mmCIF file of C-alpha atoms in Angstrom:
data_model
loop_
_atom_site.group_PDB
_atom_site.id
_atom_site.type_symbol
_atom_site.label_atom_id
_atom_site.label_comp_id
_atom_site.label_asym_id
_atom_site.label_seq_id
_atom_site.Cartn_x
_atom_site.Cartn_y
_atom_site.Cartn_z
ATOM 1 C CA TRP A 236 -106.476 101.883 -18.108
ATOM 2 C CA ILE A 237 -105.153 105.347 -15.938
ATOM 3 C CA ASP A 238 -105.817 107.440 -19.415
ATOM 4 C CA LYS A 239 -109.423 106.336 -20.269
ATOM 5 C CA PHE A 240 -110.818 106.592 -16.969
ATOM 6 C CA VAL A 241 -109.564 110.114 -16.345
ATOM 7 C CA LEU A 242 -110.255 111.103 -20.132
ATOM 8 C CA GLY A 243 -113.707 109.782 -19.602
ATOM 9 C CA LEU A 244 -114.348 111.494 -16.793
ATOM 10 C CA VAL A 245 -113.851 114.895 -18.787
ATOM 11 C CA LEU A 246 -114.181 114.544 -22.667
ATOM 12 C CA SER A 247 -117.519 114.519 -24.014
ATOM 13 C CA ALA A 248 -119.163 110.868 -25.253
ATOM 14 C CA GLY A 249 -117.917 111.572 -28.900
ATOM 15 C CA LEU A 250 -114.759 112.091 -27.940
ATOM 16 C CA PHE A 251 -114.125 109.463 -25.472
ATOM 17 C CA ALA A 252 -114.962 106.922 -27.672
ATOM 18 C CA VAL A 253 -112.833 108.799 -30.638
ATOM 19 C CA TYR A 254 -109.592 108.163 -27.779
ATOM 20 C CA PHE A 255 -110.454 104.745 -26.953
ATOM 21 C CA ASN A 256 -111.221 103.261 -30.001
ATOM 22 C CA GLY A 257 -107.621 104.509 -30.879
ATOM 23 C CA SER A 258 -106.538 103.646 -27.789
ATOM 24 C CA VAL A 259 -107.398 99.660 -27.952
ATOM 25 C CA ASP A 260 -105.670 97.361 -27.173
ATOM 26 C CA ILE A 261 -104.673 94.569 -29.381
ATOM 27 C CA PRO A 262 -105.828 91.488 -27.314
ATOM 28 C CA PHE A 263 -103.805 88.008 -28.184
ATOM 29 C CA LEU A 264 -100.503 89.836 -27.538
ATOM 30 C CA PRO A 265 -101.402 90.357 -23.709
ATOM 31 C CA LEU A 266 -101.892 86.523 -23.688
ATOM 32 C CA LEU A 267 -98.791 85.578 -26.045
ATOM 33 C CA LEU A 268 -96.361 87.247 -23.848
ATOM 34 C CA GLY A 269 -98.014 86.206 -20.767
ATOM 35 C CA ALA A 270 -98.416 82.673 -21.713
ATOM 36 C CA VAL A 271 -94.408 82.790 -22.350
ATOM 37 C CA GLY A 272 -93.105 84.386 -19.792
ATOM 38 C CA SER A 273 -95.055 81.433 -17.690
ATOM 39 C CA SER A 274 -93.131 79.259 -19.876
ATOM 40 C CA GLY A 275 -89.645 81.094 -19.548
ATOM 41 C CA LEU A 276 -90.187 80.802 -15.544
ATOM 42 C CA MET A 277 -90.555 77.080 -15.431
ATOM 43 C CA GLN A 278 -87.601 76.201 -17.824
ATOM 44 C CA LEU A 279 -85.736 79.133 -15.870
ATOM 45 C CA SER A 280 -86.802 76.487 -12.515
ATOM 46 C CA TYR A 281 -85.800 73.781 -13.717
ATOM 47 C CA ASP A 282 -82.541 75.109 -15.222
ATOM 48 C CA ASN A 283 -80.146 75.803 -12.913
ATOM 49 C CA ARG A 284 -77.449 76.516 -15.795
ATOM 50 C CA GLU A 285 -75.320 79.708 -15.335
ATOM 51 C CA GLU A 286 -76.585 80.604 -19.362
ATOM 52 C CA ALA A 287 -79.942 79.052 -19.229
ATOM 53 C CA PRO A 288 -81.443 82.940 -18.094
ATOM 54 C CA LEU A 289 -79.714 84.570 -21.246
ATOM 55 C CA GLN A 290 -80.276 81.382 -24.032
ATOM 56 C CA ILE A 291 -84.137 81.423 -22.373
ATOM 57 C CA GLN A 292 -84.635 84.618 -22.506
ATOM 58 C CA ASN A 293 -83.426 84.956 -26.032
ATOM 59 C CA LYS A 294 -84.791 82.110 -27.492
ATOM 60 C CA THR A 295 -88.442 83.225 -26.064
ATOM 61 C CA GLY A 296 -87.688 86.720 -27.714
ATOM 62 C CA ARG A 297 -86.571 85.516 -30.956
ATOM 63 C CA ILE A 298 -90.281 83.411 -30.859
ATOM 64 C CA LEU A 299 -92.103 86.525 -29.790
ATOM 65 C CA SER A 300 -90.274 88.745 -32.185
ATOM 66 C CA CYS A 301 -91.744 86.099 -35.118
ATOM 67 C CA ILE A 302 -95.298 87.167 -33.957
ATOM 68 C CA VAL A 303 -95.398 91.197 -33.080
ATOM 69 C CA PHE A 304 -92.384 91.991 -35.941
ATOM 70 C CA PRO A 305 -96.159 90.986 -38.401
ATOM 71 C CA ALA A 306 -98.350 92.422 -36.227
ATOM 72 C CA PHE A 307 -96.627 95.864 -36.287
ATOM 73 C CA PHE A 308 -95.973 96.125 -39.468
ATOM 74 C CA PHE A 309 -99.567 94.508 -40.616
ATOM 75 C CA PHE A 310 -101.570 97.098 -37.567
ATOM 76 C CA TYR A 311 -99.267 99.994 -38.785
ATOM 77 C CA LEU A 312 -100.106 99.438 -42.517
ATOM 78 C CA PHE A 313 -103.869 98.702 -42.443
ATOM 79 C CA ARG A 314 -104.802 101.321 -39.752
ATOM 80 C CA TYR A 315 -107.207 102.853 -41.609
ATOM 81 C CA GLU A 316 -109.205 99.841 -42.571
ATOM 82 C CA PHE A 317 -108.565 97.812 -39.375
ATOM 83 C CA ILE A 318 -110.085 101.382 -37.251
ATOM 84 C CA GLU A 319 -112.953 101.965 -40.177
ATOM 85 C CA LEU A 320 -114.219 98.243 -40.590
ATOM 86 C CA THR A 321 -113.851 97.512 -37.153
ATOM 87 C CA PHE A 322 -115.576 99.854 -35.418
ATOM 88 C CA SER A 323 -117.251 102.576 -38.116
ATOM 89 C CA VAL A 324 -116.051 104.693 -40.791
ATOM 90 C CA GLN A 325 -117.207 107.682 -38.177
ATOM 91 C CA TYR A 326 -114.064 106.604 -36.186
ATOM 92 C CA LEU A 327 -111.553 107.642 -39.194
ATOM 93 C CA GLU A 328 -110.431 110.575 -35.797
ATOM 94 C CA ALA A 329 -109.000 107.395 -34.101
ATOM 95 C CA VAL A 330 -107.064 106.732 -36.400
ATOM 96 C CA PRO A 331 -103.703 108.927 -35.367
ATOM 97 C CA ILE A 332 -104.087 107.683 -31.326
ATOM 98 C CA PHE A 333 -104.363 103.959 -32.719
ATOM 99 C CA LEU A 334 -100.707 104.521 -34.854
ATOM 100 C CA MET A 335 -99.658 106.067 -31.208
ATOM 101 C CA SER A 336 -100.847 103.120 -29.445
ATOM 102 C CA ILE A 337 -99.618 100.536 -31.796
ATOM 103 C CA LEU A 338 -95.464 101.916 -31.191
ATOM 104 C CA VAL A 339 -95.322 100.019 -27.917
ATOM 105 C CA LEU A 340 -95.485 96.948 -30.444
ATOM 106 C CA PRO A 341 -91.746 95.447 -30.700
ATOM 107 C CA LEU A 342 -91.722 95.425 -26.973
ATOM 108 C CA ARG A 343 -94.176 93.111 -26.748
ATOM 109 C CA ALA A 344 -91.077 90.718 -28.281
ATOM 110 C CA TYR A 345 -89.286 90.935 -25.237
ATOM 111 C CA LYS A 346 -90.638 89.578 -21.389
ATOM 112 C CA PHE A 347 -88.919 91.989 -19.172
ATOM 113 C CA THR A 348 -89.533 91.053 -16.495
ATOM 114 C CA THR A 349 -89.223 87.536 -16.574
ATOM 115 C CA ILE A 350 -85.428 86.896 -14.971
ATOM 116 C CA LEU A 351 -86.236 89.663 -12.226
ATOM 117 C CA GLN A 352 -89.571 87.540 -11.125
ATOM 118 C CA HIS A 353 -87.515 84.508 -11.120
ATOM 119 C CA LYS A 354 -85.207 85.583 -8.958
ATOM 120 C CA HIS A 355 -87.645 87.735 -6.328
ATOM 121 C CA MET A 356 -86.588 90.942 -7.570
ATOM 122 C CA GLY A 357 -90.780 91.979 -6.754
ATOM 123 C CA ARG A 358 -89.331 95.429 -5.098
ATOM 124 C CA ILE A 359 -87.752 95.943 -8.374
ATOM 125 C CA ILE A 360 -90.718 95.776 -10.092
ATOM 126 C CA ASN A 361 -93.240 97.326 -8.431
ATOM 127 C CA ILE A 362 -91.166 100.264 -8.234
ATOM 128 C CA GLY A 363 -90.620 99.604 -13.244
ATOM 129 C CA ALA A 364 -94.665 100.186 -12.777
ATOM 130 C CA ILE A 365 -94.932 103.156 -10.200
ATOM 131 C CA LEU A 366 -92.225 105.079 -12.694
ATOM 132 C CA ASP A 367 -94.567 104.344 -15.776
ATOM 133 C CA ILE A 368 -97.729 105.489 -14.246
ATOM 134 C CA ALA A 369 -95.573 108.712 -12.643
ATOM 135 C CA ILE A 370 -93.531 109.343 -16.437
ATOM 136 C CA ALA A 371 -96.967 108.872 -18.251
ATOM 137 C CA CYS A 372 -99.702 111.210 -16.176
ATOM 138 C CA GLY A 373 -96.344 113.026 -16.686
ATOM 139 C CA LEU A 374 -96.553 112.870 -19.947
ATOM 140 C CA ALA A 375 -99.692 113.268 -20.629
ATOM 141 C CA TYR A 376 -100.839 116.673 -20.131
ATOM 142 C CA PRO A 377 -98.010 118.426 -22.153
ATOM 143 C CA LEU A 378 -98.197 115.967 -25.213
ATOM 144 C CA TYR A 379 -101.434 116.690 -25.534
ATOM 145 C CA LEU A 380 -101.312 120.922 -25.292
ATOM 146 C CA LYS A 381 -98.892 119.388 -28.335
ATOM 147 C CA MET A 382 -100.354 116.869 -29.956
ATOM 148 C CA GLY A 383 -104.058 116.831 -28.912
ATOM 149 C CA LEU A 384 -105.548 112.993 -28.161
ATOM 150 C CA SER A 385 -102.442 111.378 -29.432
ATOM 151 C CA GLY A 386 -100.192 112.778 -27.420
ATOM 152 C CA ILE A 387 -101.678 111.149 -24.339
ATOM 153 C CA ALA A 388 -101.561 107.438 -26.057
ATOM 154 C CA LEU A 389 -97.697 108.736 -26.709
ATOM 155 C CA SER A 390 -97.193 109.388 -23.610
ATOM 156 C CA PHE A 391 -98.376 106.108 -22.059
ATOM 157 C CA VAL A 392 -95.632 104.692 -24.735
ATOM 158 C CA ILE A 393 -92.644 107.000 -23.839
ATOM 159 C CA SER A 394 -93.538 105.432 -20.169
ATOM 160 C CA THR A 395 -93.462 101.997 -21.279
ATOM 161 C CA TYR A 396 -89.665 102.271 -22.992
ATOM 162 C CA ILE A 397 -88.209 103.793 -19.644
ATOM 163 C CA GLN A 398 -89.981 101.640 -18.191
ATOM 164 C CA SER A 399 -88.543 97.985 -20.236
ATOM 165 C CA GLY A 400 -85.058 100.020 -20.630
ATOM 166 C CA TYR A 401 -85.197 100.463 -16.507
ATOM 167 C CA TYR A 402 -85.961 96.842 -16.162
ATOM 168 C CA LEU A 403 -83.127 95.548 -18.430
ATOM 169 C CA TYR A 404 -80.380 97.750 -16.470
ATOM 170 C CA HIS A 405 -81.831 95.723 -13.659
ATOM 171 C CA THR A 406 -81.624 92.613 -15.339
ATOM 172 C CA ALA A 407 -78.317 93.086 -16.132
ATOM 173 C CA LYS A 408 -77.289 93.855 -13.353
ATOM 174 C CA VAL A 409 -78.294 90.918 -11.426
ATOM 175 C CA LEU A 410 -76.808 88.479 -14.379
ATOM 176 C CA ASN A 411 -73.485 90.579 -14.007
ATOM 177 C CA VAL A 412 -73.821 91.606 -18.143
ATOM 178 C CA SER A 413 -73.961 93.523 -20.537
ATOM 179 C CA VAL A 414 -77.551 94.895 -21.359
ATOM 180 C CA VAL A 415 -76.984 93.906 -25.410
ATOM 181 C CA LYS A 416 -76.521 90.782 -24.509
ATOM 182 C CA LEU A 417 -79.519 90.144 -22.803
ATOM 183 C CA MET A 418 -81.582 90.284 -26.570
ATOM 184 C CA PRO A 419 -81.532 89.441 -29.707
ATOM 185 C CA ILE A 420 -80.650 92.326 -31.338
ATOM 186 C CA VAL A 421 -78.722 90.903 -34.914
ATOM 187 C CA ASN A 422 -82.249 88.226 -35.442
ATOM 188 C CA TRP A 423 -84.409 91.296 -34.366
ATOM 189 C CA VAL A 424 -83.324 93.531 -36.261
ATOM 190 C CA ILE A 425 -82.219 91.343 -39.307
ATOM 191 C CA LYS A 426 -86.525 90.256 -38.883
ATOM 192 C CA PHE A 427 -87.653 94.008 -38.190
ATOM 193 C CA ILE A 428 -85.799 94.396 -41.916
ATOM 194 C CA VAL A 429 -86.343 92.184 -43.596
ATOM 195 C CA PHE A 430 -90.252 91.753 -42.354
ATOM 196 C CA GLY A 431 -90.311 95.968 -43.540
ATOM 197 C CA ILE A 432 -90.126 95.624 -46.824
ATOM 198 C CA VAL A 433 -92.293 92.270 -47.467
ATOM 199 C CA PHE A 434 -95.273 93.842 -45.761
ATOM 200 C CA ILE A 435 -93.834 97.624 -48.102
ATOM 201 C CA GLY A 436 -94.199 95.566 -51.358
ATOM 202 C CA PHE A 437 -97.544 93.663 -50.110
ATOM 203 C CA PHE A 438 -99.644 96.222 -49.503
ATOM 204 C CA TYR A 439 -98.136 98.655 -51.604
ATOM 205 C CA LEU A 440 -98.770 95.833 -54.560
ATOM 206 C CA LEU A 441 -102.642 95.573 -53.522
ATOM 207 C CA PRO A 442 -104.844 97.143 -56.222
ATOM 208 C CA ALA A 443 -106.332 100.369 -55.139
ATOM 209 C CA GLY A 444 -110.118 99.742 -56.539
ATOM 210 C CA TYR A 445 -110.432 96.750 -54.058
ATOM 211 C CA LYS A 446 -112.592 97.156 -51.448
ATOM 212 C CA LYS A 447 -111.593 97.610 -48.251
ATOM 213 C CA GLU A 448 -112.933 94.489 -46.594
ATOM 214 C CA ILE A 449 -110.902 92.255 -49.358
ATOM 215 C CA ILE A 450 -107.419 94.845 -48.621
ATOM 216 C CA LEU A 451 -107.568 94.685 -45.105
ATOM 217 C CA ILE A 452 -108.763 90.270 -45.417
ATOM 218 C CA SER A 453 -106.042 90.171 -47.717
ATOM 219 C CA GLY A 454 -103.650 91.751 -44.848
ATOM 220 C CA ILE A 455 -104.979 89.377 -42.739
ATOM 221 C CA VAL A 456 -104.417 86.001 -44.713
ATOM 222 C CA PHE A 457 -100.560 87.407 -45.791
ATOM 223 C CA THR A 458 -99.777 88.850 -42.127
ATOM 224 C CA LEU A 459 -101.008 84.734 -40.804
ATOM 225 C CA LEU A 460 -98.742 83.538 -43.532
ATOM 226 C CA VAL A 461 -96.028 85.247 -42.663
ATOM 227 C CA MET A 462 -96.131 84.524 -39.117
ATOM 228 C CA LEU A 463 -96.706 80.589 -39.498
ATOM 229 C CA ILE A 464 -93.220 80.781 -41.842
ATOM 230 C CA ALA A 465 -91.267 83.190 -40.183
ATOM 231 C CA PHE A 466 -92.177 80.066 -36.648
ATOM 232 C CA LEU A 467 -90.668 77.240 -38.993
#
């Protein structure tokens, strides 16, 4: 929320509303990530097997990707309909900002701090949080000059990816494994490709003459169906 706080002081009300709506958080994903992370911590607390942390992290990554990846493709493909019908047609300028913001969604398929929390490595987690803020603030102005308000949104996406890499590095170090083993990469790559093909095919098969409300509702229903099938 640092970006919103600062921009609220320096932008006009109209421009700030465009940025605020474009950088809106998808509400259910942080809740889902928190719930899965708490569940993982509970399992780690009573499973003392050496391989338990890797197994639990990989399992939660596979589960979360069944929701996060379809959500990413939905918001990417239906971004214009989502912004226009969620807010109004006057906020279509927020679409490029929203596009930058949702680039962080694939990271929500993994809870990066679970093992660090389990190992009581709060110092590493706090350093990662400070690193995230510092990089985002450092990139925000240069990217704003280059890309406008979309650049500010992108700066926070880039900082989050760097922070996630920092957490992965220290998690791999504490478990004495390679970073690749921490994540179900093959599972993710297959899902990402399959979901991408399925969603792009569905989106471009929708008749162009449909009302935007019908298109968005169709996309929501299709996304929920894909999530359910992926879960099963």
